[in-house]
PDB file of C-alpha atoms in Angstrom:
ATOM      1  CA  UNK A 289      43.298   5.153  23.925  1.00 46.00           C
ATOM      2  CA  UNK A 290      40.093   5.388  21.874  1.00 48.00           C
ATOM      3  CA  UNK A 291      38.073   6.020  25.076  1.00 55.00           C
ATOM      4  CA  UNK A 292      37.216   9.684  24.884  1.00 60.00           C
ATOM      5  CA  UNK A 293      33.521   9.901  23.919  1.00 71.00           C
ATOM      6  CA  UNK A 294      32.091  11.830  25.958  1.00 75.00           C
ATOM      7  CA  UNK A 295      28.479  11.548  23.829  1.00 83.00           C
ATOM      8  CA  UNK A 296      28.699   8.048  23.635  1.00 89.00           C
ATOM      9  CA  UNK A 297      28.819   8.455  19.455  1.00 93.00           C
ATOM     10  CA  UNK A 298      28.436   4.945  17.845  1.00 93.00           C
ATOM     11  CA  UNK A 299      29.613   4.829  14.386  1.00 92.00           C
ATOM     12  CA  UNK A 300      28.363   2.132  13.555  1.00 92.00           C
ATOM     13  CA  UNK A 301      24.748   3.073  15.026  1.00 95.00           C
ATOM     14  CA  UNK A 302      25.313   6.251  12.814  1.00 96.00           C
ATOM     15  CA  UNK A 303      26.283   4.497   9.669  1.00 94.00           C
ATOM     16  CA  UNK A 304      22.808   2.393   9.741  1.00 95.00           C
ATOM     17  CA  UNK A 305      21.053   5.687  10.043  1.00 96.00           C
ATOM     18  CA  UNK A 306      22.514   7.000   7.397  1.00 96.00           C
ATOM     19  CA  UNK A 307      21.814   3.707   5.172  1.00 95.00           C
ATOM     20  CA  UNK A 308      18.270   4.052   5.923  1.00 95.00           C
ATOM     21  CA  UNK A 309      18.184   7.509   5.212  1.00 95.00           C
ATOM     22  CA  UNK A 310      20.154   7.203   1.661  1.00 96.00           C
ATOM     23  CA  UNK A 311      20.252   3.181   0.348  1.00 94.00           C
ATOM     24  CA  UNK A 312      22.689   3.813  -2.412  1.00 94.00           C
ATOM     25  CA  UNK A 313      25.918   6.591  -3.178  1.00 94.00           C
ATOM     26  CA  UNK A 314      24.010   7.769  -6.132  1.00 95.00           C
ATOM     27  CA  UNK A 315      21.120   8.775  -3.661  1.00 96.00           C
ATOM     28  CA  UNK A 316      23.399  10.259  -1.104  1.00 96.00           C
ATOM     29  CA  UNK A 317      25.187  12.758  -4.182  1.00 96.00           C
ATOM     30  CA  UNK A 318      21.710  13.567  -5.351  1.00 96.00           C
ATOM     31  CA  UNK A 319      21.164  14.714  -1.958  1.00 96.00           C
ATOM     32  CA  UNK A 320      24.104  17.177  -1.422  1.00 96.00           C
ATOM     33  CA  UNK A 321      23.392  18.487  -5.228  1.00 96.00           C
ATOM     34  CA  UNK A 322      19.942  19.084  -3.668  1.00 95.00           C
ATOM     35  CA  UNK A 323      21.686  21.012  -0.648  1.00 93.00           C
ATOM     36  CA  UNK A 324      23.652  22.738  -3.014  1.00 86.00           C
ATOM     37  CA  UNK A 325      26.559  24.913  -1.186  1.00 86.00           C
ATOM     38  CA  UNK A 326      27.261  24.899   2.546  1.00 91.00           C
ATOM     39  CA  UNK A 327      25.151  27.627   4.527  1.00 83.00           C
ATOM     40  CA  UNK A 328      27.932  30.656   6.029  1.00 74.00           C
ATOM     41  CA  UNK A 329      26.440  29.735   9.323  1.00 72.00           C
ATOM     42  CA  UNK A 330      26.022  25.717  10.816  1.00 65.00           C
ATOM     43  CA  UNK A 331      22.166  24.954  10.066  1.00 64.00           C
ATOM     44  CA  UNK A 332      21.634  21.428  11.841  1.00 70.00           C
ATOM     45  CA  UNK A 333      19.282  20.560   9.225  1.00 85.00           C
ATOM     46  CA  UNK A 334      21.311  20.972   6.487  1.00 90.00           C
ATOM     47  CA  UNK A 335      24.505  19.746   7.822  1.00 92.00           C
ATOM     48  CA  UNK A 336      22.778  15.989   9.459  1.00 93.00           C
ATOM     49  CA  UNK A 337      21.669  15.628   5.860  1.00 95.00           C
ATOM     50  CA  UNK A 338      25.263  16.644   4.470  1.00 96.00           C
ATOM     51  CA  UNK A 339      26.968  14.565   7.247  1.00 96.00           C
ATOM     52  CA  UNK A 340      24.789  11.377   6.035  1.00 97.00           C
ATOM     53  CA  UNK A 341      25.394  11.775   2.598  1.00 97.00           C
ATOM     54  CA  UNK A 342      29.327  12.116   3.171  1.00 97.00           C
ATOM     55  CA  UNK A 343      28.831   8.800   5.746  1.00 97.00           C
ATOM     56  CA  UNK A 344      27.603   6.876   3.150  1.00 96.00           C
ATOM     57  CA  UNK A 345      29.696   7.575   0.568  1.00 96.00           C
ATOM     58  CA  UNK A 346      32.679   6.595   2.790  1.00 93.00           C
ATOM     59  CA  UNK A 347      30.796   3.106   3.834  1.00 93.00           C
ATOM     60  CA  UNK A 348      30.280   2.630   0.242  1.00 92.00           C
ATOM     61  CA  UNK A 349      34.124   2.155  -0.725  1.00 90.00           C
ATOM     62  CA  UNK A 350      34.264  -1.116   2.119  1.00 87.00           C
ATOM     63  CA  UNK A 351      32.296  -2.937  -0.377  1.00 87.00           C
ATOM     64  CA  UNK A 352      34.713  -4.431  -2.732  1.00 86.00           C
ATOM     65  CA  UNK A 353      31.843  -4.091  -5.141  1.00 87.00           C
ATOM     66  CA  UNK A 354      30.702  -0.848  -4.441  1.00 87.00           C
ATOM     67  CA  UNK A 355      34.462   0.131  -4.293  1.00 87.00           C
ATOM     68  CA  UNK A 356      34.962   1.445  -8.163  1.00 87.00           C
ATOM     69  CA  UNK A 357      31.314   2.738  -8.452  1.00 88.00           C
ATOM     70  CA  UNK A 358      31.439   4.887  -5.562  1.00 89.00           C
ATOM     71  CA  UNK A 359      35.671   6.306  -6.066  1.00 89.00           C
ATOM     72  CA  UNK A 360      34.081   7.248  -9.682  1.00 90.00           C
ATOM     73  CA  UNK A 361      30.745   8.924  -7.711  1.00 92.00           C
ATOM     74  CA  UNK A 362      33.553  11.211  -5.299  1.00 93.00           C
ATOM     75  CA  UNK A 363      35.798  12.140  -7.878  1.00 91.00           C
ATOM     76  CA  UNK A 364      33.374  13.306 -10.497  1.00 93.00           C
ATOM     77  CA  UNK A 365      31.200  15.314  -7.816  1.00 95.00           C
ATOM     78  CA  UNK A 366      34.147  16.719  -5.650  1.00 95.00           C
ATOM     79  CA  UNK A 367      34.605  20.020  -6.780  1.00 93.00           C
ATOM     80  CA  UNK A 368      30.569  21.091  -7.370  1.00 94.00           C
ATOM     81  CA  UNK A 369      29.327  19.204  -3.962  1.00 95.00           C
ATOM     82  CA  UNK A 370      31.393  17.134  -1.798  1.00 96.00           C
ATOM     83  CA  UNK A 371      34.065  19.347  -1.550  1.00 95.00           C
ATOM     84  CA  UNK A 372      32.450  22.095  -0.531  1.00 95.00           C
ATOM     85  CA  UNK A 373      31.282  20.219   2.407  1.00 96.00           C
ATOM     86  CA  UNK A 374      34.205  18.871   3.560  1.00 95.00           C
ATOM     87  CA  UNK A 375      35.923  22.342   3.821  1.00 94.00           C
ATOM     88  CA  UNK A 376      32.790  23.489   5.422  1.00 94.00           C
ATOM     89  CA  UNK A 377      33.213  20.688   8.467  1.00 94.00           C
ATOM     90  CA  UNK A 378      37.016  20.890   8.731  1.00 93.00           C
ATOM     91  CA  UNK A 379      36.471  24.858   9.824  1.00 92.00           C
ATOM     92  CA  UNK A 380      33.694  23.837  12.239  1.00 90.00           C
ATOM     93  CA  UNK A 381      35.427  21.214  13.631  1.00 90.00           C
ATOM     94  CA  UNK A 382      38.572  23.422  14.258  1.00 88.00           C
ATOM     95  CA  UNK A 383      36.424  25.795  16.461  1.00 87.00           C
ATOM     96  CA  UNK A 384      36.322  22.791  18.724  1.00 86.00           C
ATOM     97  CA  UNK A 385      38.736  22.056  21.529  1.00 82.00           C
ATOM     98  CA  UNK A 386      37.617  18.342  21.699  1.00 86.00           C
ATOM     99  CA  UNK A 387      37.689  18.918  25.328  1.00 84.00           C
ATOM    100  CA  UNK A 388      34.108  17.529  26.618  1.00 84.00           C
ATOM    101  CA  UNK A 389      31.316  19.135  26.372  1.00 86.00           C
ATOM    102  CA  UNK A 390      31.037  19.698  22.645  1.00 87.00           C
ATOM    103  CA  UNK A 391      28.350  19.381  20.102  1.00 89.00           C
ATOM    104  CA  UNK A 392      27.214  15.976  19.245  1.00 91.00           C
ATOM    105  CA  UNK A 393      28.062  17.055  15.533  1.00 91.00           C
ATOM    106  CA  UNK A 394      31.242  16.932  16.083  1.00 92.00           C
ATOM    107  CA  UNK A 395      31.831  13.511  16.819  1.00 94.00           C
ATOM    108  CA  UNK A 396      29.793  12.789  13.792  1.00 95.00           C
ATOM    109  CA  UNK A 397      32.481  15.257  11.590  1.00 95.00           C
ATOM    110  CA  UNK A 398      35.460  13.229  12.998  1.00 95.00           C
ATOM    111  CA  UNK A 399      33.797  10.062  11.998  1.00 95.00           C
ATOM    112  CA  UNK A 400      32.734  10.731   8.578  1.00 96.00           C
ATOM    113  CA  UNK A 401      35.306  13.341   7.198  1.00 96.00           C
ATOM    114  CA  UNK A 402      38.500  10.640   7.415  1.00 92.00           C
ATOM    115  CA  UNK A 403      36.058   8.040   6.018  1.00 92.00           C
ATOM    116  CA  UNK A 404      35.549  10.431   3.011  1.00 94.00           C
ATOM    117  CA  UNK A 405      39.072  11.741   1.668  1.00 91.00           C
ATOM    118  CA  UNK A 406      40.962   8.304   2.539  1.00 86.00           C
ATOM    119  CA  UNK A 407      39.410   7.255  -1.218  1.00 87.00           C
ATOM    120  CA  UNK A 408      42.637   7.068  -2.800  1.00 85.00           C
ATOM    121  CA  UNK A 409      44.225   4.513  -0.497  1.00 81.00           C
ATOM    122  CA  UNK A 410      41.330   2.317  -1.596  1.00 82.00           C
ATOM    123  CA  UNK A 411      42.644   2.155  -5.178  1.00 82.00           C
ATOM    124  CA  UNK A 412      45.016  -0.479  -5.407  1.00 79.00           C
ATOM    125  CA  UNK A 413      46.625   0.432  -8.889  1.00 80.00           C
ATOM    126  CA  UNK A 414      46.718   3.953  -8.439  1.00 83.00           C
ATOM    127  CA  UNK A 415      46.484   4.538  -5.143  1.00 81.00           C
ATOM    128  CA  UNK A 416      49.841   6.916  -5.342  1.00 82.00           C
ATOM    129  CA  UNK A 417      48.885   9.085  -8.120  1.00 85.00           C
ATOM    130  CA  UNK A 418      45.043   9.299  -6.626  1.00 85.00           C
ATOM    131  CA  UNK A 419      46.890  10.478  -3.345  1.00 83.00           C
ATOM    132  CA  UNK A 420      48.607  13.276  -5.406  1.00 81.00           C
ATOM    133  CA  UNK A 421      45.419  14.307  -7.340  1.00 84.00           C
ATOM    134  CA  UNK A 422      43.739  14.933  -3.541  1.00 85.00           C
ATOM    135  CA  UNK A 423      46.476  16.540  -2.421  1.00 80.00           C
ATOM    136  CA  UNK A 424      46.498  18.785  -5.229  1.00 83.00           C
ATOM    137  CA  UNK A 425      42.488  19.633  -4.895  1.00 85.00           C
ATOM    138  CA  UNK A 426      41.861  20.076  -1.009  1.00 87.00           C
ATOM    139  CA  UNK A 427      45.565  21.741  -0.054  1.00 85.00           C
ATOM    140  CA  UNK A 428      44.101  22.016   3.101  1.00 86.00           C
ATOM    141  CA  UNK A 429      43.241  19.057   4.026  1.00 87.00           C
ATOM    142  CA  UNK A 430      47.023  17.875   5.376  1.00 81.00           C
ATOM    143  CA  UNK A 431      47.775  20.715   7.555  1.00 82.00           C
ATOM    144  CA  UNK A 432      43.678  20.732   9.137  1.00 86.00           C
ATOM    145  CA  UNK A 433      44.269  17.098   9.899  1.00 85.00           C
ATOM    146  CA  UNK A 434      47.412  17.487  11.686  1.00 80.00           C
ATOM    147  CA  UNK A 435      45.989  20.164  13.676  1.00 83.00           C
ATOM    148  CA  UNK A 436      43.054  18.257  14.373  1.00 88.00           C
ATOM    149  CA  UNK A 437      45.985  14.893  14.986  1.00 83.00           C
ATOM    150  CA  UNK A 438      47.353  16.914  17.909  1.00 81.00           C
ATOM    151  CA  UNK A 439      44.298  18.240  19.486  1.00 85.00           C
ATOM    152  CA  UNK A 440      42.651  14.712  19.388  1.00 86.00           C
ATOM    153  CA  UNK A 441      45.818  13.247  20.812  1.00 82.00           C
ATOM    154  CA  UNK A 442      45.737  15.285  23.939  1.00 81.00           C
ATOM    155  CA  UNK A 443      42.265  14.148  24.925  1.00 83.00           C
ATOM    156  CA  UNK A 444      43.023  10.752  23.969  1.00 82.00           C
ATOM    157  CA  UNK A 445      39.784  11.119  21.438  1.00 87.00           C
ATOM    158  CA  UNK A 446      38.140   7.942  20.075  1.00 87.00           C
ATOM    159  CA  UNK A 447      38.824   9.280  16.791  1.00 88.00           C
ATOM    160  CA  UNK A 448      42.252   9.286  16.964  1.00 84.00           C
ATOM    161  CA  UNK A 449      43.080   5.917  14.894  1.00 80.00           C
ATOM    162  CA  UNK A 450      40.922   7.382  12.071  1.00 85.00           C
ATOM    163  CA  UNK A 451      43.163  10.792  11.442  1.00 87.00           C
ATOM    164  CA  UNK A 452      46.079   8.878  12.589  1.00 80.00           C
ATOM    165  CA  UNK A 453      45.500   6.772   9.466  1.00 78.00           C
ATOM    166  CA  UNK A 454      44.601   9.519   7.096  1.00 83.00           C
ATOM    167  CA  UNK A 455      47.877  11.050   7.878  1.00 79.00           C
ATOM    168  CA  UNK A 456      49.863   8.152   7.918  1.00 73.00           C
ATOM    169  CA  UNK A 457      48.390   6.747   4.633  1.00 70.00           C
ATOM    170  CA  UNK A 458      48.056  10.346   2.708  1.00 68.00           C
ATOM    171  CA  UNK A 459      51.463  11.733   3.726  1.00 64.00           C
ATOM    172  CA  UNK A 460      54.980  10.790   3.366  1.00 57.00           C
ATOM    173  CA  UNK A 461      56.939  10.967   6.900  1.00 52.00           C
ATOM    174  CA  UNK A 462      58.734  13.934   5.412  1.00 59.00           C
ATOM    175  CA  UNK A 463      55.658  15.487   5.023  1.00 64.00           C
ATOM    176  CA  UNK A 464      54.073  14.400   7.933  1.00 60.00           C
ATOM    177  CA  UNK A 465      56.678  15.825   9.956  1.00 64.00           C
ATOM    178  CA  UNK A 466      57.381  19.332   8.147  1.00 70.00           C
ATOM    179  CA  UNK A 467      53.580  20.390   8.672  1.00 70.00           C
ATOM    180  CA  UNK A 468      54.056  19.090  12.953  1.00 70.00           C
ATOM    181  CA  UNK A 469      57.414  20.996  12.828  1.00 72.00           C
ATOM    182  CA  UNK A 470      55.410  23.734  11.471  1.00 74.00           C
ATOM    183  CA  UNK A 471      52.246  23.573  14.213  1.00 72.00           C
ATOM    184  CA  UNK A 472      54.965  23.368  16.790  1.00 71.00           C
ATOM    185  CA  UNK A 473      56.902  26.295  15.816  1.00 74.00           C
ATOM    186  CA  UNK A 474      53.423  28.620  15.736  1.00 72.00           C
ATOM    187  CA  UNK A 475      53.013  26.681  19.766  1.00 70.00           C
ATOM    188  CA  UNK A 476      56.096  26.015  21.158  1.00 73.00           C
ATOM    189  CA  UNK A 477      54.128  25.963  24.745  1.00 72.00           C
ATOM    190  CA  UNK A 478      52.809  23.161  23.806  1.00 72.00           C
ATOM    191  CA  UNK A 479      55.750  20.988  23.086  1.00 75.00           C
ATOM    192  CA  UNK A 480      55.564  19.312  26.693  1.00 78.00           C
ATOM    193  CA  UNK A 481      52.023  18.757  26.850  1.00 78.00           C
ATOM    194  CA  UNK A 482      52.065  17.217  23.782  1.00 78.00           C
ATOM    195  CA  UNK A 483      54.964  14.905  23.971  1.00 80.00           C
ATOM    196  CA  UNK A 484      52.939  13.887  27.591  1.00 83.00           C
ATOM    197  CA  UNK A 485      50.103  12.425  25.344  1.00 80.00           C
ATOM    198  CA  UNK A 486      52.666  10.296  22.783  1.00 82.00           C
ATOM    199  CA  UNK A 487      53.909   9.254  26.300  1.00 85.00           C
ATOM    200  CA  UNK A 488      50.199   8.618  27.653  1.00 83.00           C
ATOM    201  CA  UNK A 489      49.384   6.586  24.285  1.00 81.00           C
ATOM    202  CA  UNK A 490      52.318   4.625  24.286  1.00 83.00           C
ATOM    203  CA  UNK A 491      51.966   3.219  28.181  1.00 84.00           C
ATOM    204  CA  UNK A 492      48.362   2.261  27.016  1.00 79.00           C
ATOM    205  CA  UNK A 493      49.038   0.560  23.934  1.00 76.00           C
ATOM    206  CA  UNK A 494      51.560  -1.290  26.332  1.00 79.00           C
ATOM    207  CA  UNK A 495      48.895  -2.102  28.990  1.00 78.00           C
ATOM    208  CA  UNK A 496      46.737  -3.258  26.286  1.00 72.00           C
ATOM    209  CA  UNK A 497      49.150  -5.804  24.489  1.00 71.00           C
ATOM    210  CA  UNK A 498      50.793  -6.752  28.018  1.00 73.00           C
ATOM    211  CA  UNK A 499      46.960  -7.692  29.185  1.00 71.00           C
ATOM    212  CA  UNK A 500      46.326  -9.084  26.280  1.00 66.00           C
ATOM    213  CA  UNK A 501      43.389  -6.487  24.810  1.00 59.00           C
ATOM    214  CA  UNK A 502      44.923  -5.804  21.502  1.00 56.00           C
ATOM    215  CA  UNK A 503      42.315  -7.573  19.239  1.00 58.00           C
ATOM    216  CA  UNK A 504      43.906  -7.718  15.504  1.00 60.00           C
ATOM    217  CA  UNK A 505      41.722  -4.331  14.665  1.00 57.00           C
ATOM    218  CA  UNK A 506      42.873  -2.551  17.525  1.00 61.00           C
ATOM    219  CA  UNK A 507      46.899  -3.444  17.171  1.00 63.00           C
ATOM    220  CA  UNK A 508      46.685  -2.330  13.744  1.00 61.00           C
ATOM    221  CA  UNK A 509      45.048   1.071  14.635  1.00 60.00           C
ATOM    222  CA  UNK A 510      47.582   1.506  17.703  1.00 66.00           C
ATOM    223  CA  UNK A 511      50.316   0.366  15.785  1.00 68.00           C
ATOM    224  CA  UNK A 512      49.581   3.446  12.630  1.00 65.00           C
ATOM    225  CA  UNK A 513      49.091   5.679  15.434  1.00 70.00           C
ATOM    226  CA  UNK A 514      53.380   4.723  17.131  1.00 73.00           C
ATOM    227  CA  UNK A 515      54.134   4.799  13.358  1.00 71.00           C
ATOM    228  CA  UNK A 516      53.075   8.846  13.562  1.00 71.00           C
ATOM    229  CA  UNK A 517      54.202   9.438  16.825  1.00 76.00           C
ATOM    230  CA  UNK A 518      57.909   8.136  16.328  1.00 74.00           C
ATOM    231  CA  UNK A 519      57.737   9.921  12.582  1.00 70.00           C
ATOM    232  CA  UNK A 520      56.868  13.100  14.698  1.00 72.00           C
ATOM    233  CA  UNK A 521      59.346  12.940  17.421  1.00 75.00           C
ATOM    234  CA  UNK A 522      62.466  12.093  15.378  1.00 70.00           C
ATOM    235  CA  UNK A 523      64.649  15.152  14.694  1.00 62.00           C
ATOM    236  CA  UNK A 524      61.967  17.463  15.452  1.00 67.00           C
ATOM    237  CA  UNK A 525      61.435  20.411  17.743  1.00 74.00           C
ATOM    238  CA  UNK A 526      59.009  17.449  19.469  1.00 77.00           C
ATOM    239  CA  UNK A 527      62.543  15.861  20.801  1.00 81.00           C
ATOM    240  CA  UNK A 528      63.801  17.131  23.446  1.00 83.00           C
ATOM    241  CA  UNK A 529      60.626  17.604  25.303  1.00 83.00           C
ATOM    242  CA  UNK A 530      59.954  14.099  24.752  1.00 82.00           C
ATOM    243  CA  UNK A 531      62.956  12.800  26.204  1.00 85.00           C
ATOM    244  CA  UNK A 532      62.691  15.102  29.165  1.00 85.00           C
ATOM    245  CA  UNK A 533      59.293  13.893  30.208  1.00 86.00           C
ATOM    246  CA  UNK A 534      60.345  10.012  29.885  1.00 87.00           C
ATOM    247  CA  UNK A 535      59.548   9.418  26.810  1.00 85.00           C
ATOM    248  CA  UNK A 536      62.948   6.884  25.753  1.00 86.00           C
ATOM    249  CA  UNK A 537      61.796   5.407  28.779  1.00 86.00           C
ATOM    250  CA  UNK A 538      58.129   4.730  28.173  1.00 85.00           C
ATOM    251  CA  UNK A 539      59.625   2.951  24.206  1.00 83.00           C
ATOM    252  CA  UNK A 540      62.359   0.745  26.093  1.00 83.00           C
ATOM    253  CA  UNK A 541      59.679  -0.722  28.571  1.00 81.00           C
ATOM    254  CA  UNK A 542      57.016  -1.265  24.998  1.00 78.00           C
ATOM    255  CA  UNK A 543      60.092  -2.819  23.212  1.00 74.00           C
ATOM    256  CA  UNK A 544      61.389  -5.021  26.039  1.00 69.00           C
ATOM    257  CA  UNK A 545      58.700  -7.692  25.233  1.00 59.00           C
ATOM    258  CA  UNK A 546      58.894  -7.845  21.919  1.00 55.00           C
ATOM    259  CA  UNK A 547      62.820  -8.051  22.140  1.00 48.00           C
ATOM    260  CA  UNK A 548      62.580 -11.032  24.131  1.00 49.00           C
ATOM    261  CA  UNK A 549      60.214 -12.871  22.313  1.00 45.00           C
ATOM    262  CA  UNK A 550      62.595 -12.316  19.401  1.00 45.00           C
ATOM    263  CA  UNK A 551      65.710 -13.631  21.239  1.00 41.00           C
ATOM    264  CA  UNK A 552      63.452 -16.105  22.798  1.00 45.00           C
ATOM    265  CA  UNK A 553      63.012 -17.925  19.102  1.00 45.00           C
ATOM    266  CA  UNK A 554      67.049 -18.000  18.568  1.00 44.00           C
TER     267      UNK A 554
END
């Protein structure tokens, strides 16, 4: 669980980069309106600059007050810059297997994209009709990042809590599950290799809790991520394949702790 990184990416490292680079949202738009479009072709140049830009924007909304500044700097430059960019990363990134090796970029593109378009979730008073306004604009955007959900899960990626989150938080489960319903249907080989990693990511979140290594951050991010797994199994073509390879079996021995601590307090 969150242990695939295979070029030892911090985000964190990255994120100070990128602060030195551009001190302020304002300075990180006036650098993609410098950029201008996305090249046809990946230039590195242009892209680390265009990555940076999008990183900071995204660290600007965990400021409470940076928050409204910087929701007000994405929406009014989405369509002429930021957008632009974020299509242009989603359809390099999807080249990708996430199978090590892979570009260095890429970890950088799983980082900063989910940072980016989870905006809405930050507005507290209209977080719901933000949601719809993105969804409207980038139509794309929910059926890349449940591609990119499934391919992440299957290498255990240690991105997997951030898309896990942008799907859980920009999609209903209805939603959620059509679009899985609909990658499974176009590969139905996959349906037991998948349903192996929900099983793989379920026995590790139970290791973790049972050995006590489930710090508040980490329980929250493992605890989105069974939200969308048990959302994608449920009455889905998913189903059967998970039962078959144990997976009833890998939720009764997750649950049997936390049912006895409940009978435990009656």
């Amino acid at each position: 669980m969150e242990d695939e990184n295979s070029n030892n990416f911090n985000p964190t490292d990255y994120a100070h980069e990128a602060g030195y680079r551009f001190p302020s949202a304002q300075k990180a738009i006036d650098a993609l309106r410098q950029l201008a479009r996305p090249p046809v072709t990946l230039g590195d140049e242009k892209s680390d600059v265009a990555l940076a830009a999008l990183a900071i924007l995204g660290q600007a909304m965990l400021s409470p007050a940076k928050l409204s500044e910087s929701v007000t700097l994405i929406k009014t430059n989405w369509d002429p810059w930021i957008g632009p960019w974020v299509k242009f990363f989603l359809n390099l990134a999807e080249q990708e297997s996430f199978t090590p090796p892979y570009p260095l970029i890429v970890d950088k593109i799983l980082y900063v994209i989910p940072l980016v378009v989870t905006y809405p979730t930050r507005c507290d008073e209209t977080r719901e009709s933000e949601i719809k306004h993105l969804a409207q604009i980038v139509p794309y955007l929910p059926p890349s990042a449940t591609k990119f959900w499934l391919k992440l899960l299957r290498v255990m990626h240690w991105s997997l809590g951030h898309w896990g989150r942008l799907l859980t938080t920009m999609l209903d489960s209805g939603r959620h599950k059509g679009l899985l319903d609909e990658a499974y249907r176009r590969h139905p080989d996959e349906l037991k290799e998948v349903a192996k990693s929900f099983i793989k990511f379920i026995n590790a979140f139970n290791q973790r809790i049972q050995a006590r290594q489930a710090d508040e951050k980490h329980f929250h991010w493992n605890s989105g991520m069974l939200h969308c797994i048990l959302a994608s199994v449920v009455s889905s073509a998913l189903h059967s394949s998970f039962v078959a390879s144990g997976g009833m079996k890998a939720l009764l021995i997750f649950s049997a702790p936390l049912f006895d601590a409940q009978y435990s307090t009656l």
